[in-house]
Amino acid sequence: MKNVLVTGGTGLLGREVVDQLIALNYEVTVLSSKKNSSVPDGVQLIKGDLASNSGLIEATENADIIIHCASNPKDTRSVDIKGTQNLLGAINRNKTLHFIYISIINVDKSNYEYYQTKIKVEQMIAASGIPFSVLRTTQFHNYVLTILKTFDKKDGVIAIPDGMHFQSIEVKEAATLLVDMAQREPVGLVRGIGGPELLRFEEMAKTYLNVLNRNDELKIKPIRNEEYDRYRSENNIWPTNSYGNITWEAFLRHNFVS
Ligand SMILES: NC(=O)c1ccc[n+]([C@@H]2O[C@H](COP(=O)([O-])OP(=O)(O)OC[C@H]3O[C@@H](n4cnc5c(N)ncnc54)[C@H](OP(=O)(O)O)[C@@H]3O)[C@@H](O)[C@H]2O)c1
């Protein structure tokens, strides 16, 4: 069976990718920079660091396929940019025939620093000469939940910015898309896939309160900032290509009720 290296295989998305690869009987290797990371039985764990270029030859040498999920938004220059350069440099080109990368929709339409980083990484991969697939998805449900929680002071009132919307996708389903790619020939850039529903943030907040059985007052405020403006624009949705069955409500019920 083919060997797949998953960078970021200890992270939110990578863990799901690893579980799904194991279920399909792939040999799986995970790269982790931490000392005591744990991985599922049967997975080979390589201690290494993208930023300092350690352990990458060992991690990549047997990889038929690489799924690159590692990222550090707080240190993009070292981990995402330099780290991807190091990873591409370490690859055994006689062995690895497919490099898969997870990106975000419309990263090319924003000056946001993290998105600019994702573009640079996409470009490095395309220029590497290694056959590749890049999947740009919308935000994950978990990410929207993190945003929502910043407004939840648990004081009986939630005040959220007006006009925002999301087409978020469950991380398991994003992982399935990557694992599907691993089973196919490289396709280059897939510009956009979004989750199953396009929802106003206000509706998402109402569902959140409902699932948690709370009667907090929901206030909608015209809060201006660059990040919220991004979620008010068409740039964080991809209505022409939706995927998955796990709705926002189903995600919340699974996380808070089951
Ligand atoms: N969140 C969203 O809504 C969203 C939407 C679309 C795409 N994405 C993309 O999905 C990807 C994964 O996101 P996530 O939420 O799963 O991230 P995460 O949970 O923060 O995981 C990050 C992973 O990166 C690894 N990592 C960090 N620094 C490293 C280093 N120096 N060397 C080796 N590995 C390193 C970490 O492994 P160790 O700590 O074990 O080293 C960890 O497994 C990112 O590329 C992100 O841009 C996210």
CSV table of C-alpha atoms and ligand atoms in Angstrom, one decimal:
chain,number,residue,atom,x,y,z
A,1,MET,CA,0.0,0.0,0.0
A,2,LYS,CA,1.2,3.5,-0.7
A,3,ASN,CA,2.9,5.6,2.0
A,4,VAL,CA,1.4,9.0,2.8
A,5,LEU,CA,3.3,11.7,4.8
A,6,VAL,CA,0.9,14.0,6.6
A,7,THR,CA,2.5,17.2,7.8
A,8,GLY,CA,0.4,18.8,10.5
A,9,GLY,CA,-0.9,15.3,11.2
A,10,THR,CA,-1.3,16.2,14.8
A,11,GLY,CA,-3.5,19.3,14.1
A,12,LEU,CA,-7.3,19.7,13.7
A,13,LEU,CA,-7.4,18.8,10.0
A,14,GLY,CA,-4.4,16.5,9.9
A,15,ARG,CA,-5.7,14.2,12.6
A,16,GLU,CA,-8.9,13.6,10.5
A,17,VAL,CA,-6.8,13.1,7.4
A,18,VAL,CA,-4.7,10.5,9.2
A,19,ASP,CA,-7.7,8.6,10.6
A,20,GLN,CA,-9.3,8.4,7.1
A,21,LEU,CA,-6.1,7.2,5.5
A,22,ILE,CA,-5.7,4.5,8.1
A,23,ALA,CA,-9.3,3.4,7.4
A,24,LEU,CA,-8.3,3.0,3.8
A,25,ASN,CA,-5.2,0.9,4.7
A,26,TYR,CA,-2.6,3.5,3.7
A,27,GLU,CA,0.8,3.4,5.4
A,28,VAL,CA,0.9,6.8,7.2
A,29,THR,CA,3.8,8.9,8.4
A,30,VAL,CA,3.2,12.0,10.5
A,31,LEU,CA,5.7,14.8,11.0
A,32,SER,CA,5.5,16.6,14.3
A,33,SER,CA,7.8,19.3,15.8
A,34,LYS,CA,6.6,18.4,19.4
A,35,LYS,CA,8.4,16.1,21.7
A,36,ASN,CA,5.5,14.1,23.0
A,37,SER,CA,3.0,14.0,20.1
A,38,SER,CA,0.8,11.0,20.0
A,39,VAL,CA,-0.5,9.3,16.8
A,40,PRO,CA,-2.8,6.4,16.2
A,41,ASP,CA,-1.4,2.9,16.4
A,42,GLY,CA,0.4,1.8,13.3
A,43,VAL,CA,1.3,5.4,12.2
A,44,GLN,CA,5.0,6.2,12.0
A,45,LEU,CA,5.8,9.4,13.9
A,46,ILE,CA,8.8,11.4,12.8
A,47,LYS,CA,10.0,14.2,15.0
A,48,GLY,CA,11.1,17.1,12.8
A,49,ASP,CA,10.7,20.8,12.2
A,50,LEU,CA,9.7,22.5,9.0
A,51,ALA,CA,11.2,25.8,10.1
A,52,SER,CA,14.6,24.5,11.1
A,53,ASN,CA,14.7,21.9,8.3
A,54,SER,CA,15.2,18.9,10.7
A,55,GLY,CA,13.8,15.4,10.1
A,56,LEU,CA,12.4,16.3,6.7
A,57,ILE,CA,14.6,13.9,4.7
A,58,GLU,CA,13.6,11.0,7.0
A,59,ALA,CA,9.9,12.0,6.9
A,60,THR,CA,9.8,12.3,3.1
A,61,GLU,CA,12.0,9.5,1.9
A,62,ASN,CA,9.3,6.8,1.6
A,63,ALA,CA,6.4,9.1,0.8
A,64,ASP,CA,4.5,8.3,-2.4
A,65,ILE,CA,2.1,11.1,-1.5
A,66,ILE,CA,2.5,14.1,0.8
A,67,ILE,CA,-0.5,15.9,2.3
A,68,HIS,CA,0.8,19.2,3.6
A,69,CYS,CA,-1.5,20.5,6.4
A,70,ALA,CA,1.1,22.1,8.7
A,71,SER,CA,0.9,25.8,9.3
A,72,ASN,CA,1.6,28.3,12.0
A,73,PRO,CA,-0.4,31.6,11.5
A,74,LYS,CA,1.8,33.2,14.2
A,75,ASP,CA,5.0,32.4,12.4
A,76,THR,CA,4.1,32.1,8.7
A,77,ARG,CA,7.5,33.2,7.5
A,78,SER,CA,9.4,30.4,9.2
A,79,VAL,CA,6.8,27.6,9.2
A,80,ASP,CA,4.7,28.2,6.1
A,81,ILE,CA,7.0,29.8,3.7
A,82,LYS,CA,10.5,28.7,4.7
A,83,GLY,CA,9.1,25.4,6.0
A,84,THR,CA,7.3,24.6,2.7
A,85,GLN,CA,10.5,25.5,0.8
A,86,ASN,CA,12.5,23.1,3.1
A,87,LEU,CA,9.9,20.4,2.6
A,88,LEU,CA,9.9,20.7,-1.2
A,89,GLY,CA,13.7,20.6,-1.1
A,90,ALA,CA,13.7,17.4,1.0
A,91,ILE,CA,11.4,15.5,-1.3
A,92,ASN,CA,12.6,12.3,-2.8
A,93,ARG,CA,11.6,13.0,-6.4
A,94,ASN,CA,12.0,9.4,-7.5
A,95,LYS,CA,9.4,8.4,-5.0
A,96,THR,CA,6.9,11.2,-4.3
A,97,LEU,CA,4.4,11.6,-7.2
A,98,HIS,CA,1.7,13.7,-5.6
A,99,PHE,CA,2.0,16.7,-3.3
A,100,ILE,CA,-1.3,17.9,-1.8
A,101,TYR,CA,-1.9,21.2,-0.1
A,102,ILE,CA,-4.8,22.8,1.7
A,103,SER,CA,-5.5,26.4,1.1
A,104,ILE,CA,-8.4,28.8,1.5
A,105,ILE,CA,-10.8,30.2,-1.1
A,106,ASN,CA,-10.0,33.6,-2.6
A,107,VAL,CA,-6.6,34.0,-1.0
A,108,ASP,CA,-5.7,35.8,-4.1
A,109,LYS,CA,-8.3,38.5,-3.5
A,110,SER,CA,-7.1,39.8,-0.1
A,111,ASN,CA,-4.1,41.6,1.3
A,112,TYR,CA,-4.5,39.8,4.7
A,113,GLU,CA,-1.0,38.6,5.6
A,114,TYR,CA,-2.0,35.0,6.2
A,115,TYR,CA,-3.7,34.8,2.8
A,116,GLN,CA,-0.7,36.3,1.1
A,117,THR,CA,1.3,33.5,2.7
A,118,LYS,CA,-1.0,30.9,1.4
A,119,ILE,CA,-0.6,32.3,-2.1
A,120,LYS,CA,3.2,32.2,-1.8
A,121,VAL,CA,3.0,28.6,-0.7
A,122,GLU,CA,0.7,27.7,-3.5
A,123,GLN,CA,3.1,29.3,-6.0
A,124,MET,CA,6.1,27.6,-4.6
A,125,ILE,CA,4.4,24.2,-4.9
A,126,ALA,CA,3.3,24.9,-8.5
A,127,ALA,CA,6.8,26.0,-9.4
A,128,SER,CA,8.4,22.9,-7.8
A,129,GLY,CA,7.8,20.6,-10.7
A,130,ILE,CA,6.3,18.0,-8.4
A,131,PRO,CA,2.8,16.9,-9.5
A,132,PHE,CA,0.4,18.6,-7.2
A,133,SER,CA,-3.2,19.3,-6.1
A,134,VAL,CA,-4.1,22.4,-4.1
A,135,LEU,CA,-7.5,22.4,-2.5
A,136,ARG,CA,-9.0,25.8,-1.5
A,137,THR,CA,-11.9,25.5,0.9
A,138,THR,CA,-14.0,27.9,2.9
A,139,GLN,CA,-13.5,28.3,6.7
A,140,PHE,CA,-14.0,25.2,8.9
A,141,HIS,CA,-17.0,25.2,11.3
A,142,ASN,CA,-14.5,25.1,14.2
A,143,TYR,CA,-13.1,28.4,13.0
A,144,VAL,CA,-16.5,30.1,12.8
A,145,LEU,CA,-17.2,28.8,16.3
A,146,THR,CA,-13.9,30.3,17.6
A,147,ILE,CA,-15.0,33.7,16.1
A,148,LEU,CA,-18.5,33.4,17.6
A,149,LYS,CA,-17.1,32.6,21.0
A,150,THR,CA,-15.1,35.8,21.1
A,151,PHE,CA,-18.4,37.6,21.3
A,152,ASP,CA,-19.9,35.3,23.9
A,153,LYS,CA,-19.0,36.9,27.2
A,154,LYS,CA,-21.5,34.7,29.0
A,155,ASP,CA,-23.2,37.7,30.5
A,156,GLY,CA,-26.6,37.2,29.0
A,157,VAL,CA,-26.0,39.4,25.8
A,158,ILE,CA,-24.1,38.4,22.7
A,159,ALA,CA,-23.3,41.4,20.4
A,160,ILE,CA,-22.1,40.4,17.0
A,161,PRO,CA,-21.0,42.3,13.9
A,162,ASP,CA,-23.7,42.9,11.3
A,163,GLY,CA,-23.7,41.6,7.7
A,164,MET,CA,-21.3,38.7,8.0
A,165,HIS,CA,-21.9,35.3,6.4
A,166,PHE,CA,-20.2,31.9,6.1
A,167,GLN,CA,-20.3,28.7,4.0
A,168,SER,CA,-18.3,26.8,6.5
A,169,ILE,CA,-17.3,23.1,6.1
A,170,GLU,CA,-16.8,20.5,8.8
A,171,VAL,CA,-13.2,19.6,9.1
A,172,LYS,CA,-13.9,15.9,8.6
A,173,GLU,CA,-15.4,16.6,5.2
A,174,ALA,CA,-12.5,18.8,4.2
A,175,ALA,CA,-10.2,15.9,5.2
A,176,THR,CA,-12.3,13.6,3.0
A,177,LEU,CA,-11.7,15.9,0.0
A,178,LEU,CA,-8.0,15.7,0.6
A,179,VAL,CA,-8.0,11.9,1.0
A,180,ASP,CA,-10.1,11.6,-2.2
A,181,MET,CA,-7.4,13.7,-3.9
A,182,ALA,CA,-4.7,11.3,-2.6
A,183,GLN,CA,-6.5,8.5,-4.4
A,184,ARG,CA,-6.5,10.3,-7.8
A,185,GLU,CA,-4.1,11.8,-10.2
A,186,PRO,CA,-2.8,15.3,-9.4
A,187,VAL,CA,-5.3,18.0,-10.6
A,188,GLY,CA,-3.4,21.2,-9.9
A,189,LEU,CA,-5.4,24.1,-8.3
A,190,VAL,CA,-9.0,23.5,-7.2
A,191,ARG,CA,-10.1,27.1,-6.7
A,192,GLY,CA,-13.1,26.6,-4.5
A,193,ILE,CA,-15.2,24.2,-2.5
A,194,GLY,CA,-17.5,25.4,0.3
A,195,GLY,CA,-19.6,23.7,3.0
A,196,PRO,CA,-23.2,22.6,2.6
A,197,GLU,CA,-25.0,25.9,3.6
A,198,LEU,CA,-24.6,29.6,3.2
A,199,LEU,CA,-25.7,31.2,6.4
A,200,ARG,CA,-25.8,34.7,7.9
A,201,PHE,CA,-23.7,34.9,11.0
A,202,GLU,CA,-26.8,36.1,12.9
A,203,GLU,CA,-28.5,32.8,12.0
A,204,MET,CA,-25.4,30.8,13.1
A,205,ALA,CA,-25.4,32.7,16.5
A,206,LYS,CA,-29.1,31.9,17.0
A,207,THR,CA,-28.5,28.2,16.3
A,208,TYR,CA,-25.6,28.3,18.7
A,209,LEU,CA,-27.8,29.7,21.5
A,210,ASN,CA,-30.6,27.3,20.6
A,211,VAL,CA,-28.3,24.2,20.7
A,212,LEU,CA,-26.9,25.4,24.1
A,213,ASN,CA,-30.4,26.0,25.3
A,214,ARG,CA,-29.7,29.6,26.2
A,215,ASN,CA,-31.9,32.6,26.1
A,216,ASP,CA,-29.2,35.3,25.8
A,217,GLU,CA,-30.2,38.5,24.0
A,218,LEU,CA,-28.6,38.7,20.5
A,219,LYS,CA,-27.6,42.1,19.4
A,220,ILE,CA,-26.4,43.0,15.9
A,221,LYS,CA,-23.9,45.9,15.8
A,222,PRO,CA,-22.2,47.7,12.9
A,223,ILE,CA,-18.7,46.8,14.1
A,224,ARG,CA,-16.1,47.7,11.5
A,225,ASN,CA,-12.8,46.0,11.0
A,226,GLU,CA,-10.8,44.4,8.2
A,227,GLU,CA,-11.5,40.8,9.3
A,228,TYR,CA,-15.2,41.3,9.6
A,229,ASP,CA,-15.3,43.1,6.2
A,230,ARG,CA,-13.8,40.0,4.7
A,231,TYR,CA,-16.7,37.9,6.0
A,232,ARG,CA,-19.1,40.5,4.7
A,233,SER,CA,-17.8,40.2,1.2
A,234,GLU,CA,-18.3,37.5,-1.5
A,235,ASN,CA,-14.7,36.4,-0.8
A,236,ASN,CA,-15.4,33.9,1.9
A,237,ILE,CA,-18.1,31.9,0.1
A,238,TRP,CA,-18.2,29.6,-2.9
A,239,PRO,CA,-21.9,29.0,-3.6
A,240,THR,CA,-21.3,27.3,-7.0
A,241,ASN,CA,-19.5,24.4,-5.4
A,242,SER,CA,-20.8,23.1,-2.1
A,243,TYR,CA,-19.8,19.9,-0.5
A,244,GLY,CA,-20.7,17.8,2.5
A,245,ASN,CA,-23.7,17.0,4.7
A,246,ILE,CA,-22.5,18.2,8.1
A,247,THR,CA,-24.4,21.4,8.7
A,248,TRP,CA,-23.5,24.1,11.2
A,249,GLU,CA,-26.3,22.8,13.5
A,250,ALA,CA,-25.2,19.2,13.2
A,251,PHE,CA,-21.6,20.2,14.0
A,252,LEU,CA,-22.8,22.2,17.1
A,253,ARG,CA,-25.0,19.4,18.3
A,254,HIS,CA,-22.2,16.9,17.9
A,255,ASN,CA,-19.8,19.1,19.8
A,256,PHE,CA,-22.1,20.4,22.6
A,257,VAL,CA,-24.7,17.8,23.0
A,258,SER,CA,-23.4,14.3,22.2
B,1,LIG,N1,-9.2,26.9,10.0
B,1,LIG,C1,-9.9,27.0,8.8
B,1,LIG,O1,-11.0,27.5,8.8
B,1,LIG,C2,-9.2,26.6,7.5
B,1,LIG,C3,-9.9,26.7,6.3
B,1,LIG,C4,-9.2,26.3,5.1
B,1,LIG,C5,-7.9,25.8,5.2
B,1,LIG,N2,-7.3,25.8,6.4
B,1,LIG,C6,-5.9,25.3,6.4
B,1,LIG,O2,-5.8,24.0,7.0
B,1,LIG,C7,-4.5,23.8,7.5
B,1,LIG,C8,-4.6,23.1,8.8
B,1,LIG,O3,-5.2,23.9,9.8
B,1,LIG,P1,-5.5,23.3,11.2
B,1,LIG,O4,-6.6,24.1,11.8
B,1,LIG,O5,-5.6,21.8,11.2
B,1,LIG,O6,-4.2,23.7,12.0
B,1,LIG,P2,-3.7,23.3,13.4
B,1,LIG,O7,-4.7,22.5,14.2
B,1,LIG,O8,-3.2,24.6,14.1
B,1,LIG,O9,-2.4,22.4,13.2
B,1,LIG,C9,-1.2,22.9,12.7
B,1,LIG,C10,-0.2,21.8,12.5
B,1,LIG,O10,1.0,22.3,12.0
B,1,LIG,C11,2.0,21.6,12.6
B,1,LIG,N3,3.2,22.5,12.7
B,1,LIG,C12,3.3,23.8,13.2
B,1,LIG,N4,4.5,24.2,13.2
B,1,LIG,C13,5.3,23.2,12.7
B,1,LIG,C14,6.7,23.1,12.4
B,1,LIG,N5,7.6,24.1,12.7
B,1,LIG,N6,7.2,21.9,11.9
B,1,LIG,C15,6.3,20.9,11.7
B,1,LIG,N7,5.0,21.0,11.9
B,1,LIG,C16,4.5,22.1,12.4
B,1,LIG,C17,1.6,21.3,14.0
B,1,LIG,O11,2.2,20.1,14.4
B,1,LIG,P3,3.1,20.0,15.8
B,1,LIG,O12,2.5,21.0,16.7
B,1,LIG,O13,2.9,18.6,16.2
B,1,LIG,O14,4.5,20.3,15.3
B,1,LIG,C18,0.1,21.0,13.8
B,1,LIG,O15,-0.1,19.6,13.5
B,1,LIG,C19,-3.8,25.2,7.5
B,1,LIG,O16,-2.9,25.2,6.3
B,1,LIG,C20,-4.9,26.2,7.2
B,1,LIG,O17,-4.5,27.3,6.5
B,1,LIG,C21,-7.9,26.2,7.5
